[in-house]
PDB file of C-alpha atoms in Angstrom:
ATOM      1  CA  MET P 631       5.071 -46.369  10.921  1.00  0.00           C
ATOM      2  CA  THR P 632       3.503 -42.878  11.512  1.00  0.00           C
ATOM      3  CA  ARG P 633       2.284 -40.003   9.489  1.00  0.00           C
ATOM      4  CA  ALA P 634       3.474 -36.237  10.917  1.00  0.00           C
ATOM      5  CA  LEU P 635       2.615 -32.943   9.617  1.00  0.00           C
ATOM      6  CA  PHE P 636       5.389 -30.317  10.355  1.00  0.00           C
ATOM      7  CA  GLN P 637       4.310 -26.749  10.579  1.00  0.00           C
ATOM      8  CA  ARG P 638       6.215 -23.575  11.340  1.00  0.00           C
ATOM      9  CA  ALA P 639       4.547 -20.579  12.063  1.00  0.00           C
ATOM     10  CA  LEU P 640       6.614 -17.005  11.666  1.00  0.00           C
ATOM     11  CA  LEU P 641       6.312 -13.698  12.443  1.00  0.00           C
ATOM     12  CA  PRO P 642       7.524 -11.160  10.043  1.00  0.00           C
ATOM     13  CA  LEU P 643       5.481  -8.263  11.741  1.00  0.00           C
ATOM     14  CA  LYS P 644       3.294  -7.797  14.827  1.00  0.00           C
ATOM     15  CA  ALA P 645       0.113  -9.910  14.623  1.00  0.00           C
ATOM     16  CA  HIS P 646       0.785 -11.484  11.001  1.00  0.00           C
ATOM     17  CA  PHE P 647       2.287 -14.932  10.254  1.00  0.00           C
ATOM     18  CA  ILE P 648       3.352 -17.158   7.628  1.00  0.00           C
ATOM     19  CA  VAL P 649       2.472 -20.921   7.683  1.00  0.00           C
ATOM     20  CA  LEU P 650       5.137 -22.828   6.037  1.00  0.00           C
ATOM     21  CA  SER P 651       3.969 -26.490   5.399  1.00  0.00           C
ATOM     22  CA  ILE P 652       5.612 -29.876   4.812  1.00  0.00           C
ATOM     23  CA  LEU P 653       3.675 -32.406   3.345  1.00  0.00           C
ATOM     24  CA  PRO P 654       3.203 -35.540   5.415  1.00  0.00           C
ATOM     25  CA  LYS P 655       5.859 -37.979   5.085  1.00  0.00           C
ATOM     26  CA  GLU P 656       6.143 -41.746   6.446  1.00  0.00           C
ATOM     27  CA  ILE P 657       9.030 -41.598   9.155  1.00  0.00           C
ATOM     28  CA  SER P 658      10.701 -44.619  10.956  1.00  0.00           C
ATOM     29  CA  MET P 659       9.902 -44.527  14.685  1.00  0.00           C
ATOM     30  CA  THR P 660      13.790 -45.499  14.780  1.00  0.00           C
ATOM     31  CA  SER P 661      14.998 -42.550  12.311  1.00  0.00           C
ATOM     32  CA  PRO P 662      17.155 -40.041  13.664  1.00  0.00           C
ATOM     33  CA  ALA P 663      15.563 -36.508  14.313  1.00  0.00           C
ATOM     34  CA  PRO P 664      15.919 -34.200  11.377  1.00  0.00           C
ATOM     35  CA  GLN P 665      18.559 -31.630  11.788  1.00  0.00           C
ATOM     36  CA  THR P 666      16.908 -28.294  12.507  1.00  0.00           C
ATOM     37  CA  ARG P 667      17.646 -25.345   9.958  1.00  0.00           C
ATOM     38  CA  ARG P 668      18.265 -22.163  11.630  1.00  0.00           C
ATOM     39  CA  LYS P 669      16.500 -19.275   9.274  1.00  0.00           C
ATOM     40  CA  LEU P 670      18.664 -16.062   8.559  1.00  0.00           C
ATOM     41  CA  ILE P 671      16.494 -13.995  10.578  1.00  0.00           C
ATOM     42  CA  GLU P 672      17.121 -16.038  13.583  1.00  0.00           C
ATOM     43  CA  VAL P 673      21.018 -15.297  13.028  1.00  0.00           C
ATOM     44  CA  SER P 674      21.316 -11.925  11.623  1.00  0.00           C
ATOM     45  CA  ILE P 675      20.028  -9.608   8.880  1.00  0.00           C
ATOM     46  CA  PRO P 676      21.160  -5.875   8.009  1.00  0.00           C
ATOM     47  CA  LEU P 677      18.784  -4.078  10.439  1.00  0.00           C
ATOM     48  CA  GLU P 678      20.343  -0.511   9.735  1.00  0.00           C
ATOM     49  CA  LYS P 679      19.815  -0.737   6.169  1.00  0.00           C
ATOM     50  CA  ILE P 680      16.275  -1.979   6.548  1.00  0.00           C
ATOM     51  CA  ASN P 681      15.430   0.498   8.966  1.00  0.00           C
ATOM     52  CA  GLU P 682      16.779   3.751   6.796  1.00  0.00           C
ATOM     53  CA  GLN P 683      14.837   2.186   3.952  1.00  0.00           C
ATOM     54  CA  SER P 684      11.534   1.790   6.156  1.00  0.00           C
ATOM     55  CA  ALA P 685      12.291   5.387   7.124  1.00  0.00           C
ATOM     56  CA  ARG P 686      12.731   6.713   3.825  1.00  0.00           C
ATOM     57  CA  GLU P 687       9.601   5.092   2.469  1.00  0.00           C
ATOM     58  CA  LYS P 688       7.330   7.366   4.461  1.00  0.00           C
ATOM     59  CA  SER P 689       8.413  10.466   2.318  1.00  0.00           C
ATOM     60  CA  ILE P 690       7.626   8.373  -1.086  1.00  0.00           C
ATOM     61  CA  ARG P 691       4.603   9.133  -2.730  1.00  0.00           C
ATOM     62  CA  HIS P 692       4.421   8.831  -6.231  1.00  0.00           C
ATOM     63  CA  GLY P 693       3.811   5.487  -7.363  1.00  0.00           C
ATOM     64  CA  HIS P 694       3.916   3.724  -3.917  1.00  0.00           C
ATOM     65  CA  PRO P 695       1.154   1.315  -2.945  1.00  0.00           C
ATOM     66  CA  SER P 696       0.512   3.319   0.023  1.00  0.00           C
ATOM     67  CA  THR P 697      -1.113   6.368  -2.012  1.00  0.00           C
ATOM     68  CA  LEU P 698      -3.749   3.998  -3.407  1.00  0.00           C
ATOM     69  CA  HIS P 699      -5.896   4.603   0.003  1.00  0.00           C
ATOM     70  CA  LEU P 700      -4.833   5.674   3.514  1.00  0.00           C
ATOM     71  CA  TRP P 701      -4.847   2.996   5.798  1.00  0.00           C
ATOM     72  CA  TRP P 702      -3.714   3.066   9.519  1.00  0.00           C
ATOM     73  CA  SER P 703      -0.743   1.170  10.781  1.00  0.00           C
ATOM     74  CA  ARG P 704       0.338   0.380   7.002  1.00  0.00           C
ATOM     75  CA  LYS P 705       3.663  -1.606   7.087  1.00  0.00           C
ATOM     76  CA  PRO P 706       6.296  -0.335   5.335  1.00  0.00           C
ATOM     77  CA  THR P 707       6.809  -2.393   2.163  1.00  0.00           C
ATOM     78  CA  SER P 708      10.649  -2.475   2.486  1.00  0.00           C
ATOM     79  CA  THR P 709      10.272  -4.297   6.161  1.00  0.00           C
ATOM     80  CA  ALA P 710       7.994  -6.849   4.692  1.00  0.00           C
ATOM     81  CA  ARG P 711      10.262  -7.720   1.631  1.00  0.00           C
ATOM     82  CA  ALA P 712      13.436  -8.043   3.880  1.00  0.00           C
ATOM     83  CA  VAL P 713      11.866 -10.093   6.811  1.00  0.00           C
ATOM     84  CA  LEU P 714       9.904 -12.117   4.427  1.00  0.00           C
ATOM     85  CA  PHE P 715      13.011 -13.021   2.437  1.00  0.00           C
ATOM     86  CA  ALA P 716      15.150 -13.521   5.793  1.00  0.00           C
ATOM     87  CA  GLN P 717      12.528 -15.940   7.046  1.00  0.00           C
ATOM     88  CA  ILE P 718      12.279 -18.295   4.425  1.00  0.00           C
ATOM     89  CA  VAL P 719      16.272 -18.441   3.426  1.00  0.00           C
ATOM     90  CA  ASP P 720      18.440 -20.442   5.506  1.00  0.00           C
ATOM     91  CA  ASP P 721      21.505 -19.462   7.454  1.00  0.00           C
ATOM     92  CA  PRO P 722      24.095 -20.555   5.444  1.00  0.00           C
ATOM     93  CA  GLY P 723      25.994 -22.152   8.832  1.00  0.00           C
ATOM     94  CA  SER P 724      22.930 -24.460   9.073  1.00  0.00           C
ATOM     95  CA  ARG P 725      23.760 -25.658   5.245  1.00  0.00           C
ATOM     96  CA  PRO P 726      27.040 -27.751   5.543  1.00  0.00           C
ATOM     97  CA  ASP P 727      25.591 -29.947   2.671  1.00  0.00           C
ATOM     98  CA  LEU P 728      25.334 -26.304   0.328  1.00  0.00           C
ATOM     99  CA  PHE P 729      28.217 -24.563   2.042  1.00  0.00           C
ATOM    100  CA  PRO P 730      31.081 -27.215   3.778  1.00  0.00           C
ATOM    101  CA  THR P 731      33.611 -24.358   5.005  1.00  0.00           C
ATOM    102  CA  VAL P 732      33.053 -21.442   6.940  1.00  0.00           C
ATOM    103  CA  GLU P 733      34.458 -19.265   4.431  1.00  0.00           C
ATOM    104  CA  GLU P 734      32.038 -20.439   1.692  1.00  0.00           C
ATOM    105  CA  GLN P 735      29.217 -19.810   4.651  1.00  0.00           C
ATOM    106  CA  ASP P 736      30.264 -16.563   5.372  1.00  0.00           C
ATOM    107  CA  ALA P 737      30.620 -15.630   1.818  1.00  0.00           C
ATOM    108  CA  GLU P 738      27.139 -16.600   1.177  1.00  0.00           C
ATOM    109  CA  ARG P 739      25.648 -14.791   3.971  1.00  0.00           C
ATOM    110  CA  ARG P 740      27.254 -11.617   2.819  1.00  0.00           C
ATOM    111  CA  GLU P 741      25.699 -12.161  -0.337  1.00  0.00           C
ATOM    112  CA  LEU P 742      22.177 -12.817   1.621  1.00  0.00           C
ATOM    113  CA  PHE P 743      22.715  -9.675   3.013  1.00  0.00           C
ATOM    114  CA  GLU P 744      23.511  -7.962  -0.157  1.00  0.00           C
ATOM    115  CA  ILE P 745      20.277  -9.073  -1.350  1.00  0.00           C
ATOM    116  CA  ILE P 746      18.537  -7.672   1.364  1.00  0.00           C
ATOM    117  CA  GLU P 747      19.958  -4.457   1.410  1.00  0.00           C
ATOM    118  CA  GLN P 748      19.144  -4.292  -2.573  1.00  0.00           C
ATOM    119  CA  ILE P 749      15.274  -5.210  -2.480  1.00  0.00           C
ATOM    120  CA  SER P 750      14.534  -2.902   0.432  1.00  0.00           C
ATOM    121  CA  ASN P 751      15.339  -0.248  -1.503  1.00  0.00           C
ATOM    122  CA  TRP P 752      12.253   1.320  -3.213  1.00  0.00           C
ATOM    123  CA  ASP P 753      14.503   2.352  -6.215  1.00  0.00           C
ATOM    124  CA  THR P 754      15.157  -1.202  -7.060  1.00  0.00           C
ATOM    125  CA  VAL P 755      11.503  -1.831  -6.787  1.00  0.00           C
ATOM    126  CA  LYS P 756      10.884   0.682  -9.615  1.00  0.00           C
ATOM    127  CA  ASN P 757      14.124  -0.370 -11.756  1.00  0.00           C
ATOM    128  CA  ASP P 758      15.891  -3.232 -11.398  1.00  0.00           C
ATOM    129  CA  PRO P 759      18.682  -3.725 -14.241  1.00  0.00           C
ATOM    130  CA  GLU P 760      20.821  -5.889 -12.086  1.00  0.00           C
ATOM    131  CA  GLY P 761      18.289  -8.322 -11.610  1.00  0.00           C
ATOM    132  CA  TRP P 762      17.992  -8.205  -7.750  1.00  0.00           C
ATOM    133  CA  PHE P 763      14.643  -9.639  -7.286  1.00  0.00           C
ATOM    134  CA  ASP P 764      15.302 -12.407  -9.666  1.00  0.00           C
ATOM    135  CA  LYS P 765      18.595 -13.189  -7.429  1.00  0.00           C
ATOM    136  CA  ALA P 766      16.166 -13.201  -4.399  1.00  0.00           C
ATOM    137  CA  ARG P 767      13.662 -15.531  -5.925  1.00  0.00           C
ATOM    138  CA  GLU P 768      16.668 -17.943  -7.187  1.00  0.00           C
ATOM    139  CA  LYS P 769      17.778 -18.138  -3.147  1.00  0.00           C
ATOM    140  CA  ILE P 770      14.065 -18.847  -2.186  1.00  0.00           C
ATOM    141  CA  MET P 771      14.111 -21.734  -4.614  1.00  0.00           C
ATOM    142  CA  LEU P 772      17.491 -23.012  -3.383  1.00  0.00           C
ATOM    143  CA  TYR P 773      16.647 -22.786   0.399  1.00  0.00           C
ATOM    144  CA  THR P 774      13.301 -24.235  -0.048  1.00  0.00           C
ATOM    145  CA  ASP P 775      14.395 -26.963  -2.455  1.00  0.00           C
ATOM    146  CA  GLY P 776      12.101 -25.793  -5.127  1.00  0.00           C
ATOM    147  CA  ASN P 777       9.233 -25.965  -2.926  1.00  0.00           C
ATOM    148  CA  PRO P 778       8.621 -22.497  -1.423  1.00  0.00           C
ATOM    149  CA  PRO P 779       6.063 -22.052   1.124  1.00  0.00           C
ATOM    150  CA  ALA P 780       2.556 -20.154   0.448  1.00  0.00           C
ATOM    151  CA  VAL P 781       2.217 -16.993   2.436  1.00  0.00           C
ATOM    152  CA  ALA P 782      -1.030 -16.352   4.457  1.00  0.00           C
ATOM    153  CA  ASP P 783      -2.001 -13.153   6.284  1.00  0.00           C
ATOM    154  CA  PRO P 784      -5.554 -13.139   7.840  1.00  0.00           C
ATOM    155  CA  PHE P 785      -5.316  -9.526   8.973  1.00  0.00           C
ATOM    156  CA  ALA P 786      -3.728  -7.935   5.832  1.00  0.00           C
ATOM    157  CA  GLY P 787      -5.071  -4.634   6.258  1.00  0.00           C
ATOM    158  CA  GLY P 788      -3.275  -2.217   3.552  1.00  0.00           C
ATOM    159  CA  GLY P 789      -1.678  -5.490   2.002  1.00  0.00           C
ATOM    160  CA  SER P 790       1.950  -4.866   2.428  1.00  0.00           C
ATOM    161  CA  ILE P 791       2.834  -8.234   3.603  1.00  0.00           C
ATOM    162  CA  PRO P 792       0.886 -10.423   0.647  1.00  0.00           C
ATOM    163  CA  LEU P 793       2.020  -7.811  -1.839  1.00  0.00           C
ATOM    164  CA  GLU P 794       5.698  -8.020  -1.211  1.00  0.00           C
ATOM    165  CA  ALA P 795       5.187 -12.123  -0.861  1.00  0.00           C
ATOM    166  CA  GLN P 796       4.048 -12.048  -4.553  1.00  0.00           C
ATOM    167  CA  ARG P 797       6.767  -9.709  -5.527  1.00  0.00           C
ATOM    168  CA  LEU P 798       9.274 -12.513  -4.107  1.00  0.00           C
ATOM    169  CA  GLY P 799       7.760 -15.076  -6.241  1.00  0.00           C
ATOM    170  CA  LEU P 800       5.417 -16.428  -3.644  1.00  0.00           C
ATOM    171  CA  GLU P 801       1.847 -17.824  -3.370  1.00  0.00           C
ATOM    172  CA  ALA P 802      -0.114 -15.234  -1.462  1.00  0.00           C
ATOM    173  CA  HIS P 803      -3.344 -15.487   0.351  1.00  0.00           C
ATOM    174  CA  ALA P 804      -5.114 -12.296   2.272  1.00  0.00           C
ATOM    175  CA  SER P 805      -8.234 -11.658   4.307  1.00  0.00           C
ATOM    176  CA  ASP P 806      -9.274  -9.050   6.358  1.00  0.00           C
ATOM    177  CA  VAL P 807     -12.647  -8.455   8.324  1.00  0.00           C
ATOM    178  CA  ASN P 808     -12.730  -4.623   7.147  1.00  0.00           C
ATOM    179  CA  PRO P 809     -14.319  -4.525   3.259  1.00  0.00           C
ATOM    180  CA  VAL P 810     -12.077  -1.436   2.839  1.00  0.00           C
ATOM    181  CA  ALA P 811      -8.752  -3.448   3.512  1.00  0.00           C
ATOM    182  CA  VAL P 812     -10.350  -6.292   1.290  1.00  0.00           C
ATOM    183  CA  LEU P 813     -10.720  -3.777  -1.605  1.00  0.00           C
ATOM    184  CA  LEU P 814      -7.041  -2.712  -1.117  1.00  0.00           C
ATOM    185  CA  GLU P 815      -5.948  -5.962  -1.126  1.00  0.00           C
ATOM    186  CA  LYS P 816      -8.087  -6.917  -4.562  1.00  0.00           C
ATOM    187  CA  ALA P 817      -6.475  -4.095  -6.311  1.00  0.00           C
ATOM    188  CA  LEU P 818      -3.013  -4.898  -4.917  1.00  0.00           C
ATOM    189  CA  ILE P 819      -2.864  -8.451  -5.262  1.00  0.00           C
ATOM    190  CA  GLU P 820      -5.703 -10.169  -6.852  1.00  0.00           C
ATOM    191  CA  ILE P 821      -6.714  -7.974  -9.958  1.00  0.00           C
ATOM    192  CA  PRO P 822      -3.132  -7.089 -11.465  1.00  0.00           C
ATOM    193  CA  PRO P 823      -1.815 -10.559 -11.646  1.00  0.00           C
ATOM    194  CA  LYS P 824      -5.029 -11.593 -13.853  1.00  0.00           C
ATOM    195  CA  PHE P 825      -4.032  -8.932 -16.489  1.00  0.00           C
ATOM    196  CA  THR P 826      -0.294  -9.064 -16.649  1.00  0.00           C
ATOM    197  CA  GLY P 827       1.304  -8.672 -19.974  1.00  0.00           C
ATOM    198  CA  GLN P 828      -1.960  -8.004 -21.620  1.00  0.00           C
ATOM    199  CA  PRO P 829      -2.489  -4.604 -23.755  1.00  0.00           C
ATOM    200  CA  PRO P 830      -5.213  -1.939 -22.733  1.00  0.00           C
ATOM    201  CA  VAL P 831      -8.890  -2.585 -23.976  1.00  0.00           C
ATOM    202  CA  PHE P 832      -9.858   0.885 -23.778  1.00  0.00           C
ATOM    203  CA  PRO P 833     -10.496   1.896 -27.604  1.00  0.00           C
ATOM    204  CA  GLY P 834      -7.225   3.279 -29.114  1.00  0.00           C
ATOM    205  CA  ALA P 835      -5.106   2.807 -26.041  1.00  0.00           C
ATOM    206  CA  ALA P 836      -2.747   0.138 -27.583  1.00  0.00           C
ATOM    207  CA  GLU P 837      -2.114   2.614 -30.313  1.00  0.00           C
ATOM    208  CA  VAL P 838       0.163   4.405 -28.100  1.00  0.00           C
ATOM    209  CA  LEU P 839       3.029   2.003 -28.734  1.00  0.00           C
ATOM    210  CA  ASP P 840       1.576   0.880 -31.995  1.00  0.00           C
ATOM    211  CA  SER P 841       1.231  -2.526 -30.700  1.00  0.00           C
ATOM    212  CA  ASP P 842      -1.363  -4.759 -29.322  1.00  0.00           C
ATOM    213  CA  ASP P 843       1.297  -7.473 -28.308  1.00  0.00           C
ATOM    214  CA  SER P 844       1.157  -8.639 -25.055  1.00  0.00           C
ATOM    215  CA  SER P 845       5.093  -8.049 -24.898  1.00  0.00           C
ATOM    216  CA  ALA P 846       4.795  -4.484 -25.336  1.00  0.00           C
ATOM    217  CA  TRP P 847       2.876  -4.079 -21.980  1.00  0.00           C
ATOM    218  CA  PRO P 848       4.778  -5.700 -19.486  1.00  0.00           C
ATOM    219  CA  GLY P 849       3.782  -6.426 -15.873  1.00  0.00           C
ATOM    220  CA  ALA P 850       0.297  -4.512 -15.464  1.00  0.00           C
ATOM    221  CA  THR P 851       1.109  -1.722 -17.258  1.00  0.00           C
ATOM    222  CA  GLY P 852      -1.734  -2.380 -19.587  1.00  0.00           C
ATOM    223  CA  LEU P 853      -4.153  -2.347 -16.919  1.00  0.00           C
ATOM    224  CA  ALA P 854      -2.589   0.676 -15.779  1.00  0.00           C
ATOM    225  CA  GLU P 855      -3.291   2.274 -19.044  1.00  0.00           C
ATOM    226  CA  ASP P 856      -6.813   1.326 -18.864  1.00  0.00           C
ATOM    227  CA  VAL P 857      -7.524   2.638 -15.444  1.00  0.00           C
ATOM    228  CA  LYS P 858      -5.676   6.200 -16.333  1.00  0.00           C
ATOM    229  CA  ARG P 859      -8.047   6.400 -19.661  1.00  0.00           C
ATOM    230  CA  TYR P 860     -11.258   5.261 -18.209  1.00  0.00           C
ATOM    231  CA  GLY P 861     -10.622   7.343 -15.274  1.00  0.00           C
ATOM    232  CA  GLU P 862     -10.721  10.361 -17.238  1.00  0.00           C
ATOM    233  CA  TRP P 863     -13.161   9.283 -19.174  1.00  0.00           C
ATOM    234  CA  MET P 864     -15.319   8.954 -16.155  1.00  0.00           C
ATOM    235  CA  LEU P 865     -14.455  12.609 -14.972  1.00  0.00           C
ATOM    236  CA  GLU P 866     -15.383  13.974 -18.218  1.00  0.00           C
ATOM    237  CA  GLU P 867     -18.639  12.355 -18.387  1.00  0.00           C
ATOM    238  CA  ALA P 868     -19.353  13.314 -14.752  1.00  0.00           C
ATOM    239  CA  LYS P 869     -18.364  16.807 -15.446  1.00  0.00           C
ATOM    240  CA  LYS P 870     -21.133  16.694 -18.367  1.00  0.00           C
ATOM    241  CA  ARG P 871     -23.967  15.443 -16.402  1.00  0.00           C
ATOM    242  CA  ILE P 872     -23.404  17.042 -12.802  1.00  0.00           C
ATOM    243  CA  GLY P 873     -20.393  19.844 -13.458  1.00  0.00           C
ATOM    244  CA  HIS P 874     -22.928  22.784 -13.326  1.00  0.00           C
ATOM    245  CA  LEU P 875     -23.575  21.743  -9.210  1.00  0.00           C
ATOM    246  CA  TYR P 876     -20.109  22.400  -8.994  1.00  0.00           C
ATOM    247  CA  PRO P 877     -19.032  25.644 -10.121  1.00  0.00           C
ATOM    248  CA  ASP P 878     -15.366  26.788 -10.215  1.00  0.00           C
ATOM    249  CA  ALA P 879     -14.366  29.158  -7.451  1.00  0.00           C
ATOM    250  CA  GLU P 880     -13.729  32.996  -8.022  1.00  0.00           C
ATOM    251  CA  LEU P 881     -10.600  34.113  -6.783  1.00  0.00           C
ATOM    252  CA  PRO P 882      -9.848  37.597  -5.303  1.00  0.00           C
ATOM    253  CA  ASP P 883      -7.986  38.498  -8.936  1.00  0.00           C
ATOM    254  CA  GLY P 884     -11.430  37.760 -10.746  1.00  0.00           C
ATOM    255  CA  THR P 885      -9.913  34.311 -11.947  1.00  0.00           C
ATOM    256  CA  LYS P 886     -11.727  31.053 -11.358  1.00  0.00           C
ATOM    257  CA  ALA P 887     -10.222  27.868 -10.252  1.00  0.00           C
ATOM    258  CA  PRO P 888     -11.466  24.484  -9.895  1.00  0.00           C
ATOM    259  CA  VAL P 889     -12.586  23.497  -6.317  1.00  0.00           C
ATOM    260  CA  ILE P 890     -10.606  20.923  -4.701  1.00  0.00           C
ATOM    261  CA  ALA P 891     -13.104  20.422  -1.519  1.00  0.00           C
ATOM    262  CA  TRP P 892     -16.628  21.176  -0.651  1.00  0.00           C
ATOM    263  CA  LEU P 893     -17.625  21.434   2.851  1.00  0.00           C
ATOM    264  CA  TRP P 894     -21.404  20.654   3.589  1.00  0.00           C
ATOM    265  CA  ALA P 895     -23.662  20.763   6.806  1.00  0.00           C
ATOM    266  CA  ARG P 896     -27.227  19.430   7.587  1.00  0.00           C
ATOM    267  CA  THR P 897     -30.028  22.142   7.615  1.00  0.00           C
ATOM    268  CA  VAL P 898     -33.170  22.046   9.712  1.00  0.00           C
ATOM    269  CA  THR P 899     -36.246  24.414   9.168  1.00  0.00           C
ATOM    270  CA  CYS P 900     -36.501  27.269  11.470  1.00  0.00           C
ATOM    271  CA  PRO P 901     -39.589  26.797  13.986  1.00  0.00           C
ATOM    272  CA  ASN P 902     -40.427  30.077  13.794  1.00  0.00           C
ATOM    273  CA  PRO P 903     -43.484  31.004  11.525  1.00  0.00           C
ATOM    274  CA  ALA P 904     -42.463  33.990  10.591  1.00  0.00           C
ATOM    275  CA  CYS P 905     -38.641  32.859   9.531  1.00  0.00           C
ATOM    276  CA  GLY P 906     -38.905  28.949   7.912  1.00  0.00           C
ATOM    277  CA  ILE P 907     -35.337  29.563   6.545  1.00  0.00           C
ATOM    278  CA  ALA P 908     -33.214  26.574   6.193  1.00  0.00           C
ATOM    279  CA  ALA P 909     -30.752  26.988   8.977  1.00  0.00           C
ATOM    280  CA  PRO P 910     -27.472  25.266   8.569  1.00  0.00           C
ATOM    281  CA  LEU P 911     -26.254  23.280  11.596  1.00  0.00           C
ATOM    282  CA  THR P 912     -22.579  23.884  12.260  1.00  0.00           C
ATOM    283  CA  SER P 913     -20.184  23.974  15.083  1.00  0.00           C
ATOM    284  CA  SER P 914     -17.849  26.671  13.514  1.00  0.00           C
ATOM    285  CA  TRP P 915     -17.789  28.920  10.719  1.00  0.00           C
ATOM    286  CA  TRP P 916     -13.889  28.794  10.710  1.00  0.00           C
ATOM    287  CA  VAL P 917     -12.692  26.954   7.223  1.00  0.00           C
ATOM    288  CA  SER P 918      -9.070  27.588   8.334  1.00  0.00           C
ATOM    289  CA  LYS P 919      -7.167  28.830  11.551  1.00  0.00           C
ATOM    290  CA  LYS P 920      -3.817  28.455  10.152  1.00  0.00           C
ATOM    291  CA  LYS P 921      -1.601  31.607  10.941  1.00  0.00           C
ATOM    292  CA  GLY P 922      -1.624  33.873   7.973  1.00  0.00           C
ATOM    293  CA  ASN P 923      -4.071  31.819   6.167  1.00  0.00           C
ATOM    294  CA  GLU P 924      -7.539  32.400   8.123  1.00  0.00           C
ATOM    295  CA  ALA P 925     -10.718  32.128   6.404  1.00  0.00           C
ATOM    296  CA  TYR P 926     -14.234  31.818   7.866  1.00  0.00           C
ATOM    297  CA  ILE P 927     -17.828  31.730   6.299  1.00  0.00           C
ATOM    298  CA  SER P 928     -20.519  34.255   7.132  1.00  0.00           C
ATOM    299  CA  PRO P 929     -24.063  33.330   6.551  1.00  0.00           C
ATOM    300  CA  ILE P 930     -26.602  36.087   4.998  1.00  0.00           C
ATOM    301  CA  VAL P 931     -30.003  35.781   4.766  1.00  0.00           C
ATOM    302  CA  THR P 932     -31.750  37.273   1.791  1.00  0.00           C
ATOM    303  CA  ASP P 933     -35.554  36.820   1.032  1.00  0.00           C
ATOM    304  CA  GLY P 934     -35.864  33.757   3.300  1.00  0.00           C
ATOM    305  CA  ILE P 935     -32.884  32.085   1.407  1.00  0.00           C
ATOM    306  CA  VAL P 936     -29.447  31.634   3.259  1.00  0.00           C
ATOM    307  CA  HIS P 937     -26.434  32.782   1.181  1.00  0.00           C
ATOM    308  CA  TYR P 938     -23.059  32.467   2.152  1.00  0.00           C
ATOM    309  CA  GLU P 939     -19.996  34.451   2.001  1.00  0.00           C
ATOM    310  CA  VAL P 940     -16.103  33.707   2.421  1.00  0.00           C
ATOM    311  CA  HIS P 941     -13.780  36.107   4.359  1.00  0.00           C
ATOM    312  CA  HIS P 942     -10.301  35.868   4.564  1.00  0.00           C
ATOM    313  CA  GLY P 943      -8.212  37.203   7.428  1.00  0.00           C
ATOM    314  CA  LYS P 944      -8.647  37.111  11.195  1.00  0.00           C
ATOM    315  CA  GLU P 945     -10.514  40.337  11.776  1.00  0.00           C
ATOM    316  CA  GLY P 946     -14.308  39.835  11.557  1.00  0.00           C
ATOM    317  CA  GLY P 947     -14.263  36.355  12.235  1.00  0.00           C
ATOM    318  CA  PRO P 948     -16.443  34.297  14.235  1.00  0.00           C
ATOM    319  CA  ILE P 949     -15.716  34.367  18.329  1.00  0.00           C
ATOM    320  CA  ARG P 950     -16.907  31.279  20.449  1.00  0.00           C
ATOM    321  CA  LYS P 951     -18.750  32.947  23.474  1.00  0.00           C
ATOM    322  CA  MET P 952     -18.107  30.488  26.417  1.00  0.00           C
ATOM    323  CA  MET P 953     -21.709  30.308  28.465  1.00  0.00           C
ATOM    324  CA  ALA P 954     -21.401  30.333  32.279  1.00  0.00           C
ATOM    325  CA  ARG P 955     -23.273  27.502  34.110  1.00  0.00           C
TER     326      ARG P 955
END
């Protein structure tokens, strides 16, 4: 008698993998080799629909995970969902025990294709009245004999793969050497599940729905309400304490508006004893060179203090002079 551990490494996306583990079993040396099950992704998947949704995802902003924080080479969530699902379920042609005839196999394959097309759509993620994700989870349980694999992504980055593994009902593990990536992964896949179905704790927040019952706050809506309210509270407190350091900008028509970005530069004391001002170190005084929206800064020294004025237009703007060697 011998013991064996079968592991299958699958590649949903470049430099990522899933490890599907089958518990060790005692196998007779004389037993015939088990029949290999081909995964759906090895046979055929609706690539055109998946690509279409992946391209569309680039223009989605409101409520999308990618808006949490910019991350380079972020994998489209639609692609991650589709590929994960297609790698776990078997191709019906490899399961004559479930689908004996070719007709039944073709019908099942069409159903799997429809599930992939639907769960790849971001609209289905936001609103799934027909229960396409429930159908996807049922198929995963069917093809894994009720024992779906865990998904491990050691280079998770923006967290698309483990996030979508969770959405498909799979146990997900993620890691990364970059602490920013780890923070993103915690915010996406570790913290929300801990507060699923719980009402918000911010004073008075639960009264929005006149209920502190968990059923009134499905998913992570309670946590989202807390993040929103505590974020607003922190903003107001920050304005009270340091708001005077960030005054509103005065527009040409005399009105004021909040500043959306502040530019800063290091300063160095002028070595000239007769000067001694705090001179800014900058490579350019231009704020914007966009055609029709040019703007630049002019430094003005008054009584040993540098003041700055913002000018609009190209006329009078700073000119870079090239020095000959």
